[in-house]
Amino acid sequence: MSANIFGERFKLISFGESHGPAYGVVIEGMPSNIPIDEKLLIQNMQRRRPGQGDHTTGRQEHDLPEILSGVFEGKSLGTPITVIVRNSDQRSGDYDQIKLNPRIGHADDVWKNKFDHVDHRGGGRSSGRETLCRVIAGSFAQMIFKSALLKTEVTAFAEQIGPHKLTQATELPEDIKSFLSTAKLEGESYGGIVKCRIKNAPQNLGQPIFHKLKADLAAGMMGLGAVEGFEFGAGFASAGIKGSDFHSVSDSENYGGIRGGISTGGEITFRIAFKPTASITDVAKKGRHDPCIIPRALPVVEAMTWCILADHLLWIRTDK
Amino acid sequence: MSANIFGERFKLISFGESHGPAYGVVIEGMPSNIPIDEKLLIQNMQRRRPGQGDHTTGRQEHDLPEILSGVFEGKSLGTPITVIVRNSDQRSGDYDQIKLNPRIGHADDVWKNKFDHVDHRGGGRSSGRETLCRVIAGSFAQMIFKSALLKTEVTAFAEQIGPHKLTQATELPEDIKSFLSTAKLEGESYGGIVKCRIKNAPQNLGQPIFHKLKADLAAGMMGLGAVEGFEFGAGFASAGIKGSDFHSVSDSENYGGIRGGISTGGEITFRIAFKPTASITDVAKKGRHDPCIIPRALPVVEAMTWCILADHLLWIRTDK
Amino acid sequence: MSANIFGERFKLISFGESHGPAYGVVIEGMPSNIPIDEKLLIQNMQRRRPGQGDHTTGRQEHDLPEILSGVFEGKSLGTPITVIVRNSDQRSGDYDQIKLNPRIGHADDVWKNKFDHVDHRGGGRSSGRETLCRVIAGSFAQMIFKSALLKTEVTAFAEQIGPHKLTQATELPEDIKSFLSTAKLEGESYGGIVKCRIKNAPQNLGQPIFHKLKADLAAGMMGLGAVEGFEFGAGFASAGIKGSDFHSVSDSENYGGIRGGISTGGEITFRIAFKPTASITDVAKKGRHDPCIIPRALPVVEAMTWCILADHLLWIRTDK
Amino acid sequence: MSANIFGERFKLISFGESHGPAYGVVIEGMPSNIPIDEKLLIQNMQRRRPGQGDHTTGRQEHDLPEILSGVFEGKSLGTPITVIVRNSDQRSGDYDQIKLNPRIGHADDVWKNKFDHVDHRGGGRSSGRETLCRVIAGSFAQMIFKSALLKTEVTAFAEQIGPHKLTQATELPEDIKSFLSTAKLEGESYGGIVKCRIKNAPQNLGQPIFHKLKADLAAGMMGLGAVEGFEFGAGFASAGIKGSDFHSVSDSENYGGIRGGISTGGEITFRIAFKPTASITDVAKKGRHDPCIIPRALPVVEAMTWCILADHLLWIRTDK
């Protein structure tokens, strides 16, 4: 297997299993001399953390990151940055029955078929906890932008939770929280839609043929566990619009800030559809999973976005 | 720039500008001893060809492929396969005014900004004609499946043309053809939706973390010029479905034949949204472009799908 | 910087600085279901360990490896394998003066110039201790061969230590040991020549154009710190031999078991020249470095060889 | 097979078989706006051309390059540059007996064994004619340096032809020419040693761990057909030198202009050993091959050097 590396210039190498000793990430391509903002790192990781309310999973993750390499006296060395997080709360007993009965909607059986050998405990490598690695990498990517004094902002919102539309919420309103608490009690689960806005992205990010910015964003988002759809700009709605209407409005609205695969400097917007989490019924309750992945997905979407932006920010240095 | 290579095990390297001497593709990773089906190659290329009716562009492309390397006595050598197609119909005079007035909705100005130097004639490298390279590569990918006696089928349908829904049409019905002919006369353009079905895909295609089959398909499709959205299985609709309903139906329907990023053996389905083509108004008419890209996009969607499937078919040989 | 990844199918990602918290390696591409032989791992690491005699550096490295991911119930999962080793013996005080006075023959100033920021303590990332990562990765590569019941053997010998020729010694004879002990006392250092023999290598390893087996071996060996030369088969001597003589003997002797870049099944032999270690004079003694790197280089040479062999063993699965 | 791509930032993709329609190269990563010097290209190609005297092969190669993509109005576009050369002089009849009797010292049988299908005519893909692709790519790499007004010079010399030492000859002296003419008549062949000097290389080229400049140079040179050895700086001789002597002289002499894997700005020197060409006896005479590859290898060595230098020149743009 060789598919745990993401990116071309700014590369993240993700490793770890849910009930193994640790998760971690190696970042290859971090330029030297970037100030390391550990507060930002912790902050981003905490937003992804479960156990923040009874509408999310009960698993307690303390998630203390340890930087093993690449940083010295508060700045990056230009060498690989490695960060690990120990898996402390491993009640693997809860997962014993999974070995016998693969969970509906999970990938346990698929992995077993593919690799003939699988760590069944809590999804092993396929656990959502792997997204921790992406949040860590995204934080370092974000530091590159900060260091360059770019005013780029990346914000992911919940736009829909199950059947309920929201007004670009970075935090869930109370009625949605209690909707999810009920769902949790009932062993029910919901998907949703996340919208992400990138403000003040530099121009020229993206390559014209195969690493179009929209294609890399799509690959990054569709690489998240429960994601079933990706659209940017006018998205699926663009199919039904007349060309004379579509192309008459200002750049950013319909084009989503990307033209010819390349950022135009306008606001970049994209939307991502998540299916309902697979952990429902009795097993789910014991497995302490989320009734809806959206709240915890927001920082992960932002992190992958930062990684992709950083990749292309370094890439344009060799364009001309 | 370094973004003209697609794939990990089965790699296609695309080159060429619209009004340069030729387009072409190098295929790296074609196993040896695969029978080369030139008829299939020509057939796929002809489906992509413009000038097939007055609802498509008037540019005549004869598109005779020339195989420059990698094939001997009708079989692949295991060396890079190179195929070129000469650009014969180059009325670059038509494009002279573009140099002065970048076309609305095109990427001429974006490229200029990024590279400081651009071949403005007919879009240069950003021309839709580049998809020729993908159709060629896809044909060779398809030959790998044929040679392995796999019964895999890939079929792309037009599901929507502008505001009109169709019933999975591989060829356009007459009323849609005349709808597009009218649009062409009026300098109007439309987008649409393409649905792609993969039948009898082998199990185990896809990697679990970053090269999930769905992520690679998304990257491949979002890497096409006018694509604004990608969804597979239940797609965006999955956001509003209860988990207990979503996960109760048979595998292929909602999951779209992929679970945990890996093909399950069930039918794989995905949908792609195209925005209206950018070539409208006077310039467009002279530029001889399509009022709707969908009919010619079908073989391109299939080709990219074949490339991705072949990539993963080779990849699983090193899984265990 | 993006140059800490080695290999195409079997990839090792090395990280860590000499006086940072830990060294480590991520292995991408390890097939699933390979039995993990921890004894072999420890054994290989101990051969590389310093402090084994007064002719080597006095730094005590306990080098206890911790497997963080990729292994479950004694077998590989097909997910990335990560192993770290803590840096326990960090007398960084000894290195303080280096900050002011870059050491002769070391790369401290070169790194400083390149990255503007460098961990000067003990060479930082450029320390010889980084080879630990390669020994770990090589051990896992070796396990793939064992698991496949291949009888491949890789053995590196000291053929020359400074001016003294040896008879293919895996352990140093007493007179050489005392020669080096004297050198250590005097702050003197020596290079040497290592010969490596690969017995029972499978046929067909290597690719014909750019990843010829000999080219990958050269890249691997020249990627070691003090290596100044690489030759295989008849090597530099082949320049003076008549073709009719050179090509008249059996395959393995002059060709070194590789023809057209590809292993023939015959014994593969190559030789590597090491320059004298750079740590001499007062600083060196305090820095506790080796008077000669050869004894500790043997397991490192073997490890890189195993990595390259494993890379190509996986690679040939997609040849035809 | 996937080993026809060389380089990380400046990539060359080589294709073609000796008796197929054409050889060619795609260059990925050429920055935009570089003036294209076709005269330099032709000049470099002519130096590599055979048929320049009766001491080289009688095959007439006209080698007219055709640029298919990536260049517009005399400057690079930032898109892939593709150059092909038709194979015009294909007397494949001469090679018919090879099918039955693989030639001694050639790789015909090795390729056959690996790929089960091989173009036996004139070595097919393994022909020395493939180096044409490298000379083309190297010329474009050289243009990057010229465009940046860097005064870098790369010169390869013949230092030894068979048993005869030369004084850094870019052209062979008369006595050596007649020595080789005699060898040709007798069906004899010789190897030799090439020395390459890089003057005025920028500092900071090379990466510290796996893409050390010396390792990339070694991989590039050992990737040439008949090369059996590579050394830089003091090379194999460094093994016998005392550290106090080795490290006392100025940087460039023993270190060969590279320290810690990175160029220091001093002159970089390396030497390459070629074995005698394999084409001897009757078959060879008919096959019209060289008695010694050295004269024609010089521009190839220079070309690979330029490619590697360009790769690292682009690479350092993302170091800090």
PDB file of N, CA, C and O in Angstrom, chain A residues 1-2 4 15-21 23 111-121 123-126, chain B residues 207-208 318-320, chain C residues 27-36 67-82 140:
ATOM      1  N   MET A   1       0.845  -1.205   0.000  1.00  0.00           N
ATOM      2  CA  MET A   1       0.000   0.000   0.000  1.00  0.00           C
ATOM      3  C   MET A   1       0.870   1.241   0.000  1.00  0.00           C
ATOM      4  O   MET A   1       1.869   1.307   0.677  1.00  0.00           O
ATOM      5  N   SER A   2       0.486   2.219  -0.733  1.00  0.00           N
ATOM      6  CA  SER A   2       1.323   3.403  -0.814  1.00  0.00           C
ATOM      7  C   SER A   2       0.430   4.598  -1.065  1.00  0.00           C
ATOM      8  O   SER A   2       0.474   5.213  -2.096  1.00  0.00           O
ATOM      9  N   ASN A   4      -0.576   7.010   1.621  1.00  0.00           N
ATOM     10  CA  ASN A   4      -0.710   7.778   2.846  1.00  0.00           C
ATOM     11  C   ASN A   4       0.047   9.090   2.753  1.00  0.00           C
ATOM     12  O   ASN A   4       0.322   9.729   3.755  1.00  0.00           O
ATOM     13  N   PHE A  15       0.021   8.516   9.495  1.00  0.00           N
ATOM     14  CA  PHE A  15       0.134   7.124   9.957  1.00  0.00           C
ATOM     15  C   PHE A  15      -0.637   6.917  11.245  1.00  0.00           C
ATOM     16  O   PHE A  15      -0.971   7.889  11.931  1.00  0.00           O
ATOM     17  N   GLY A  16      -0.901   5.673  11.589  1.00  0.00           N
ATOM     18  CA  GLY A  16      -1.536   5.340  12.855  1.00  0.00           C
ATOM     19  C   GLY A  16      -2.844   4.585  12.728  1.00  0.00           C
ATOM     20  O   GLY A  16      -3.569   4.735  11.748  1.00  0.00           O
ATOM     21  N   GLU A  17      -3.120   3.759  13.750  1.00  0.00           N
ATOM     22  CA  GLU A  17      -4.387   3.049  13.842  1.00  0.00           C
ATOM     23  C   GLU A  17      -5.094   3.461  15.130  1.00  0.00           C
ATOM     24  O   GLU A  17      -4.432   3.762  16.124  1.00  0.00           O
ATOM     25  N   SER A  18      -6.395   3.398  15.075  1.00  0.00           N
ATOM     26  CA  SER A  18      -7.233   3.860  16.188  1.00  0.00           C
ATOM     27  C   SER A  18      -6.815   3.266  17.537  1.00  0.00           C
ATOM     28  O   SER A  18      -6.812   3.953  18.544  1.00  0.00           O
ATOM     29  N   HIS A  19      -6.482   2.004  17.567  1.00  0.00           N
ATOM     30  CA  HIS A  19      -6.145   1.379  18.840  1.00  0.00           C
ATOM     31  C   HIS A  19      -4.703   0.913  18.905  1.00  0.00           C
ATOM     32  O   HIS A  19      -4.322   0.096  19.723  1.00  0.00           O
ATOM     33  N   GLY A  20      -3.896   1.460  18.002  1.00  0.00           N
ATOM     34  CA  GLY A  20      -2.451   1.261  18.101  1.00  0.00           C
ATOM     35  C   GLY A  20      -1.876   2.279  19.067  1.00  0.00           C
ATOM     36  O   GLY A  20      -2.607   3.054  19.678  1.00  0.00           O
ATOM     37  N   PRO A  21      -0.555   2.348  19.192  1.00  0.00           N
ATOM     38  CA  PRO A  21       0.056   3.257  20.178  1.00  0.00           C
ATOM     39  C   PRO A  21      -0.171   4.737  19.878  1.00  0.00           C
ATOM     40  O   PRO A  21      -0.330   5.527  20.801  1.00  0.00           O
ATOM     41  N   TYR A  23      -1.199   8.019  16.698  1.00  0.00           N
ATOM     42  CA  TYR A  23      -1.350   8.591  15.364  1.00  0.00           C
ATOM     43  C   TYR A  23      -0.223   9.591  15.156  1.00  0.00           C
ATOM     44  O   TYR A  23       0.356  10.112  16.130  1.00  0.00           O
ATOM     45  N   TRP A 111     -11.807  -3.859   4.045  1.00  0.00           N
ATOM     46  CA  TRP A 111     -10.374  -3.886   4.358  1.00  0.00           C
ATOM     47  C   TRP A 111      -9.892  -5.315   4.531  1.00  0.00           C
ATOM     48  O   TRP A 111      -8.819  -5.681   4.067  1.00  0.00           O
ATOM     49  N   LYS A 112     -10.671  -6.097   5.221  1.00  0.00           N
ATOM     50  CA  LYS A 112     -10.311  -7.503   5.456  1.00  0.00           C
ATOM     51  C   LYS A 112     -10.115  -8.212   4.119  1.00  0.00           C
ATOM     52  O   LYS A 112      -9.165  -8.958   3.913  1.00  0.00           O
ATOM     53  N   ASN A 113     -11.014  -7.933   3.197  1.00  0.00           N
ATOM     54  CA  ASN A 113     -10.945  -8.565   1.882  1.00  0.00           C
ATOM     55  C   ASN A 113      -9.710  -8.103   1.117  1.00  0.00           C
ATOM     56  O   ASN A 113      -9.063  -8.876   0.415  1.00  0.00           O
ATOM     57  N   LYS A 114      -9.395  -6.842   1.283  1.00  0.00           N
ATOM     58  CA  LYS A 114      -8.281  -6.280   0.515  1.00  0.00           C
ATOM     59  C   LYS A 114      -6.923  -6.707   1.068  1.00  0.00           C
ATOM     60  O   LYS A 114      -6.010  -7.029   0.314  1.00  0.00           O
ATOM     61  N   PHE A 115      -6.800  -6.671   2.386  1.00  0.00           N
ATOM     62  CA  PHE A 115      -5.480  -6.873   2.983  1.00  0.00           C
ATOM     63  C   PHE A 115      -5.308  -8.214   3.696  1.00  0.00           C
ATOM     64  O   PHE A 115      -4.218  -8.530   4.147  1.00  0.00           O
ATOM     65  N   ASP A 116      -6.386  -8.969   3.841  1.00  0.00           N
ATOM     66  CA  ASP A 116      -6.341 -10.283   4.510  1.00  0.00           C
ATOM     67  C   ASP A 116      -5.988 -10.185   5.988  1.00  0.00           C
ATOM     68  O   ASP A 116      -5.878 -11.206   6.659  1.00  0.00           O
ATOM     69  N   HIS A 117      -5.707  -8.981   6.452  1.00  0.00           N
ATOM     70  CA  HIS A 117      -5.289  -8.820   7.850  1.00  0.00           C
ATOM     71  C   HIS A 117      -5.683  -7.409   8.229  1.00  0.00           C
ATOM     72  O   HIS A 117      -5.327  -6.466   7.535  1.00  0.00           O
ATOM     73  N   VAL A 118      -6.427  -7.263   9.301  1.00  0.00           N
ATOM     74  CA  VAL A 118      -6.937  -5.941   9.616  1.00  0.00           C
ATOM     75  C   VAL A 118      -7.031  -5.756  11.124  1.00  0.00           C
ATOM     76  O   VAL A 118      -7.271  -6.714  11.860  1.00  0.00           O
ATOM     77  N   ASP A 119      -6.757  -4.561  11.570  1.00  0.00           N
ATOM     78  CA  ASP A 119      -6.960  -4.242  12.980  1.00  0.00           C
ATOM     79  C   ASP A 119      -8.411  -3.807  13.110  1.00  0.00           C
ATOM     80  O   ASP A 119      -8.782  -2.702  12.735  1.00  0.00           O
ATOM     81  N   HIS A 120      -9.237  -4.703  13.630  1.00  0.00           N
ATOM     82  CA  HIS A 120     -10.684  -4.471  13.659  1.00  0.00           C
ATOM     83  C   HIS A 120     -11.093  -3.487  14.761  1.00  0.00           C
ATOM     84  O   HIS A 120     -12.215  -3.028  14.807  1.00  0.00           O
ATOM     85  N   ARG A 121     -10.169  -3.185  15.663  1.00  0.00           N
ATOM     86  CA  ARG A 121     -10.547  -2.407  16.839  1.00  0.00           C
ATOM     87  C   ARG A 121     -10.812  -0.942  16.479  1.00  0.00           C
ATOM     88  O   ARG A 121      -9.898  -0.202  16.140  1.00  0.00           O
ATOM     89  N   GLY A 123     -12.140   0.438  13.988  1.00  0.00           N
ATOM     90  CA  GLY A 123     -11.921   0.846  12.609  1.00  0.00           C
ATOM     91  C   GLY A 123     -10.452   0.803  12.219  1.00  0.00           C
ATOM     92  O   GLY A 123     -10.109   0.921  11.050  1.00  0.00           O
ATOM     93  N   GLY A 124      -9.581   0.627  13.201  1.00  0.00           N
ATOM     94  CA  GLY A 124      -8.152   0.560  12.898  1.00  0.00           C
ATOM     95  C   GLY A 124      -7.706   1.798  12.164  1.00  0.00           C
ATOM     96  O   GLY A 124      -7.924   2.920  12.621  1.00  0.00           O
ATOM     97  N   ARG A 125      -7.138   1.600  11.013  1.00  0.00           N
ATOM     98  CA  ARG A 125      -6.640   2.719  10.213  1.00  0.00           C
ATOM     99  C   ARG A 125      -7.789   3.520   9.613  1.00  0.00           C
ATOM    100  O   ARG A 125      -7.612   4.698   9.305  1.00  0.00           O
ATOM    101  N   SER A 126      -8.963   2.894   9.446  1.00  0.00           N
ATOM    102  CA  SER A 126     -10.061   3.603   8.787  1.00  0.00           C
ATOM    103  C   SER A 126     -10.878   4.453   9.761  1.00  0.00           C
ATOM    104  O   SER A 126     -11.868   5.065   9.391  1.00  0.00           O
TER     105      SER A 126
ATOM    106  N   GLN B 207      -7.360   2.902  -2.506  1.00  0.00           N
ATOM    107  CA  GLN B 207      -6.526   2.777  -1.319  1.00  0.00           C
ATOM    108  C   GLN B 207      -7.238   3.494  -0.176  1.00  0.00           C
ATOM    109  O   GLN B 207      -7.989   4.434  -0.405  1.00  0.00           O
ATOM    110  N   PRO B 208      -7.024   3.088   1.061  1.00  0.00           N
ATOM    111  CA  PRO B 208      -7.921   3.530   2.133  1.00  0.00           C
ATOM    112  C   PRO B 208      -7.788   4.975   2.600  1.00  0.00           C
ATOM    113  O   PRO B 208      -8.738   5.533   3.113  1.00  0.00           O
ATOM    114  N   THR B 318       0.318  -4.958  -5.363  1.00  0.00           N
ATOM    115  CA  THR B 318       1.322  -4.820  -4.296  1.00  0.00           C
ATOM    116  C   THR B 318       0.678  -4.647  -2.919  1.00  0.00           C
ATOM    117  O   THR B 318       1.359  -4.310  -1.960  1.00  0.00           O
ATOM    118  N   ASP B 319      -0.618  -4.895  -2.821  1.00  0.00           N
ATOM    119  CA  ASP B 319      -1.301  -4.716  -1.529  1.00  0.00           C
ATOM    120  C   ASP B 319      -0.867  -5.753  -0.490  1.00  0.00           C
ATOM    121  O   ASP B 319      -0.691  -5.431   0.681  1.00  0.00           O
ATOM    122  N   LYS B 320      -0.780  -6.981  -0.922  1.00  0.00           N
ATOM    123  CA  LYS B 320      -0.458  -8.033   0.050  1.00  0.00           C
ATOM    124  C   LYS B 320       0.482  -9.056  -0.552  1.00  0.00           C
ATOM    125  O   LYS B 320       0.782  -8.980  -1.720  1.00  0.00           O
TER     126      LYS B 320
ATOM    127  N   ILE C  27       7.392   3.725   6.951  1.00  0.00           N
ATOM    128  CA  ILE C  27       7.548   2.862   5.784  1.00  0.00           C
ATOM    129  C   ILE C  27       6.210   2.782   5.064  1.00  0.00           C
ATOM    130  O   ILE C  27       5.221   2.334   5.620  1.00  0.00           O
ATOM    131  N   GLU C  28       6.212   3.262   3.849  1.00  0.00           N
ATOM    132  CA  GLU C  28       5.015   3.254   3.017  1.00  0.00           C
ATOM    133  C   GLU C  28       5.200   2.187   1.956  1.00  0.00           C
ATOM    134  O   GLU C  28       6.218   2.193   1.240  1.00  0.00           O
ATOM    135  N   GLY C  29       4.257   1.280   1.831  1.00  0.00           N
ATOM    136  CA  GLY C  29       4.350   0.298   0.768  1.00  0.00           C
ATOM    137  C   GLY C  29       4.640  -1.103   1.283  1.00  0.00           C
ATOM    138  O   GLY C  29       4.784  -2.029   0.496  1.00  0.00           O
ATOM    139  N   MET C  30       4.751  -1.265   2.592  1.00  0.00           N
ATOM    140  CA  MET C  30       4.911  -2.597   3.161  1.00  0.00           C
ATOM    141  C   MET C  30       3.632  -3.371   2.870  1.00  0.00           C
ATOM    142  O   MET C  30       2.540  -2.934   3.258  1.00  0.00           O
ATOM    143  N   PRO C  31       3.722  -4.490   2.183  1.00  0.00           N
ATOM    144  CA  PRO C  31       2.502  -5.268   1.945  1.00  0.00           C
ATOM    145  C   PRO C  31       1.928  -5.766   3.273  1.00  0.00           C
ATOM    146  O   PRO C  31       2.635  -5.823   4.279  1.00  0.00           O
ATOM    147  N   SER C  32       0.672  -6.112   3.277  1.00  0.00           N
ATOM    148  CA  SER C  32       0.060  -6.634   4.496  1.00  0.00           C
ATOM    149  C   SER C  32       0.483  -8.080   4.717  1.00  0.00           C
ATOM    150  O   SER C  32       0.982  -8.741   3.811  1.00  0.00           O
ATOM    151  N   ASN C  33       0.293  -8.510   5.958  1.00  0.00           N
ATOM    152  CA  ASN C  33       0.454  -9.930   6.282  1.00  0.00           C
ATOM    153  C   ASN C  33       1.894 -10.425   6.339  1.00  0.00           C
ATOM    154  O   ASN C  33       2.124 -11.636   6.356  1.00  0.00           O
ATOM    155  N   ILE C  34       2.853  -9.521   6.372  1.00  0.00           N
ATOM    156  CA  ILE C  34       4.260  -9.930   6.516  1.00  0.00           C
ATOM    157  C   ILE C  34       4.556 -10.113   8.011  1.00  0.00           C
ATOM    158  O   ILE C  34       4.335  -9.188   8.794  1.00  0.00           O
ATOM    159  N   PRO C  35       5.033 -11.284   8.422  1.00  0.00           N
ATOM    160  CA  PRO C  35       5.395 -11.469   9.832  1.00  0.00           C
ATOM    161  C   PRO C  35       6.509 -10.506  10.227  1.00  0.00           C
ATOM    162  O   PRO C  35       7.494 -10.358   9.507  1.00  0.00           O
ATOM    163  N   ILE C  36       6.315  -9.841  11.369  1.00  0.00           N
ATOM    164  CA  ILE C  36       7.285  -8.854  11.843  1.00  0.00           C
ATOM    165  C   ILE C  36       8.271  -9.535  12.787  1.00  0.00           C
ATOM    166  O   ILE C  36       7.875 -10.108  13.810  1.00  0.00           O
ATOM    167  N   ILE C  67       7.456   0.707  17.893  1.00  0.00           N
ATOM    168  CA  ILE C  67       6.609   0.639  16.702  1.00  0.00           C
ATOM    169  C   ILE C  67       5.306   1.367  17.007  1.00  0.00           C
ATOM    170  O   ILE C  67       4.565   0.976  17.901  1.00  0.00           O
ATOM    171  N   LEU C  68       5.054   2.429  16.263  1.00  0.00           N
ATOM    172  CA  LEU C  68       3.862   3.254  16.547  1.00  0.00           C
ATOM    173  C   LEU C  68       2.657   2.904  15.683  1.00  0.00           C
ATOM    174  O   LEU C  68       1.532   3.273  16.002  1.00  0.00           O
ATOM    175  N   SER C  69       2.894   2.254  14.562  1.00  0.00           N
ATOM    176  CA  SER C  69       1.761   1.977  13.672  1.00  0.00           C
ATOM    177  C   SER C  69       2.102   0.881  12.680  1.00  0.00           C
ATOM    178  O   SER C  69       3.269   0.559  12.463  1.00  0.00           O
ATOM    179  N   GLY C  70       1.066   0.304  12.098  1.00  0.00           N
ATOM    180  CA  GLY C  70       1.236  -0.587  10.961  1.00  0.00           C
ATOM    181  C   GLY C  70       1.410  -2.054  11.281  1.00  0.00           C
ATOM    182  O   GLY C  70       1.474  -2.875  10.361  1.00  0.00           O
ATOM    183  N   VAL C  71       1.485  -2.382  12.582  1.00  0.00           N
ATOM    184  CA  VAL C  71       1.686  -3.777  12.953  1.00  0.00           C
ATOM    185  C   VAL C  71       0.592  -4.182  13.934  1.00  0.00           C
ATOM    186  O   VAL C  71       0.266  -3.423  14.851  1.00  0.00           O
ATOM    187  N   PHE C  72       0.010  -5.350  13.746  1.00  0.00           N
ATOM    188  CA  PHE C  72      -1.058  -5.821  14.626  1.00  0.00           C
ATOM    189  C   PHE C  72      -0.937  -7.339  14.734  1.00  0.00           C
ATOM    190  O   PHE C  72      -0.786  -8.026  13.718  1.00  0.00           O
ATOM    191  N   GLU C  73      -0.940  -7.827  15.929  1.00  0.00           N
ATOM    192  CA  GLU C  73      -0.824  -9.266  16.170  1.00  0.00           C
ATOM    193  C   GLU C  73       0.358  -9.866  15.411  1.00  0.00           C
ATOM    194  O   GLU C  73       0.249 -10.948  14.810  1.00  0.00           O
ATOM    195  N   GLY C  74       1.460  -9.143  15.414  1.00  0.00           N
ATOM    196  CA  GLY C  74       2.707  -9.689  14.867  1.00  0.00           C
ATOM    197  C   GLY C  74       2.855  -9.653  13.361  1.00  0.00           C
ATOM    198  O   GLY C  74       3.834 -10.145  12.809  1.00  0.00           O
ATOM    199  N   LYS C  75       1.871  -9.057  12.677  1.00  0.00           N
ATOM    200  CA  LYS C  75       1.975  -8.997  11.217  1.00  0.00           C
ATOM    201  C   LYS C  75       1.669  -7.588  10.710  1.00  0.00           C
ATOM    202  O   LYS C  75       0.913  -6.842  11.328  1.00  0.00           O
ATOM    203  N   SER C  76       2.225  -7.273   9.567  1.00  0.00           N
ATOM    204  CA  SER C  76       1.988  -5.953   8.974  1.00  0.00           C
ATOM    205  C   SER C  76       0.538  -5.849   8.523  1.00  0.00           C
ATOM    206  O   SER C  76      -0.076  -6.830   8.108  1.00  0.00           O
ATOM    207  N   LEU C  77       0.018  -4.622   8.615  1.00  0.00           N
ATOM    208  CA  LEU C  77      -1.389  -4.364   8.275  1.00  0.00           C
ATOM    209  C   LEU C  77      -1.566  -3.874   6.831  1.00  0.00           C
ATOM    210  O   LEU C  77      -2.692  -3.735   6.359  1.00  0.00           O
ATOM    211  N   GLY C  78      -0.483  -3.548   6.169  1.00  0.00           N
ATOM    212  CA  GLY C  78      -0.605  -2.902   4.861  1.00  0.00           C
ATOM    213  C   GLY C  78      -0.760  -1.393   5.004  1.00  0.00           C
ATOM    214  O   GLY C  78      -0.912  -0.677   4.027  1.00  0.00           O
ATOM    215  N   THR C  79      -0.723  -0.912   6.226  1.00  0.00           N
ATOM    216  CA  THR C  79      -0.770   0.528   6.522  1.00  0.00           C
ATOM    217  C   THR C  79       0.662   0.992   6.817  1.00  0.00           C
ATOM    218  O   THR C  79       1.556   0.162   6.965  1.00  0.00           O
ATOM    219  N   PRO C  80       0.902   2.297   6.900  1.00  0.00           N
ATOM    220  CA  PRO C  80       2.285   2.741   7.125  1.00  0.00           C
ATOM    221  C   PRO C  80       2.846   2.216   8.444  1.00  0.00           C
ATOM    222  O   PRO C  80       2.172   2.282   9.470  1.00  0.00           O
ATOM    223  N   ILE C  81       4.039   1.717   8.396  1.00  0.00           N
ATOM    224  CA  ILE C  81       4.723   1.276   9.612  1.00  0.00           C
ATOM    225  C   ILE C  81       5.596   2.429  10.096  1.00  0.00           C
ATOM    226  O   ILE C  81       6.374   2.994   9.326  1.00  0.00           O
ATOM    227  N   THR C  82       5.424   2.792  11.344  1.00  0.00           N
ATOM    228  CA  THR C  82       6.235   3.868  11.906  1.00  0.00           C
ATOM    229  C   THR C  82       7.003   3.350  13.098  1.00  0.00           C
ATOM    230  O   THR C  82       6.435   2.690  13.971  1.00  0.00           O
ATOM    231  N   PHE C 140      12.747  -4.048   7.850  1.00  0.00           N
ATOM    232  CA  PHE C 140      11.405  -4.402   7.381  1.00  0.00           C
ATOM    233  C   PHE C 140      11.454  -4.893   5.932  1.00  0.00           C
ATOM    234  O   PHE C 140      10.735  -5.819   5.558  1.00  0.00           O
TER     235      PHE C 140
END
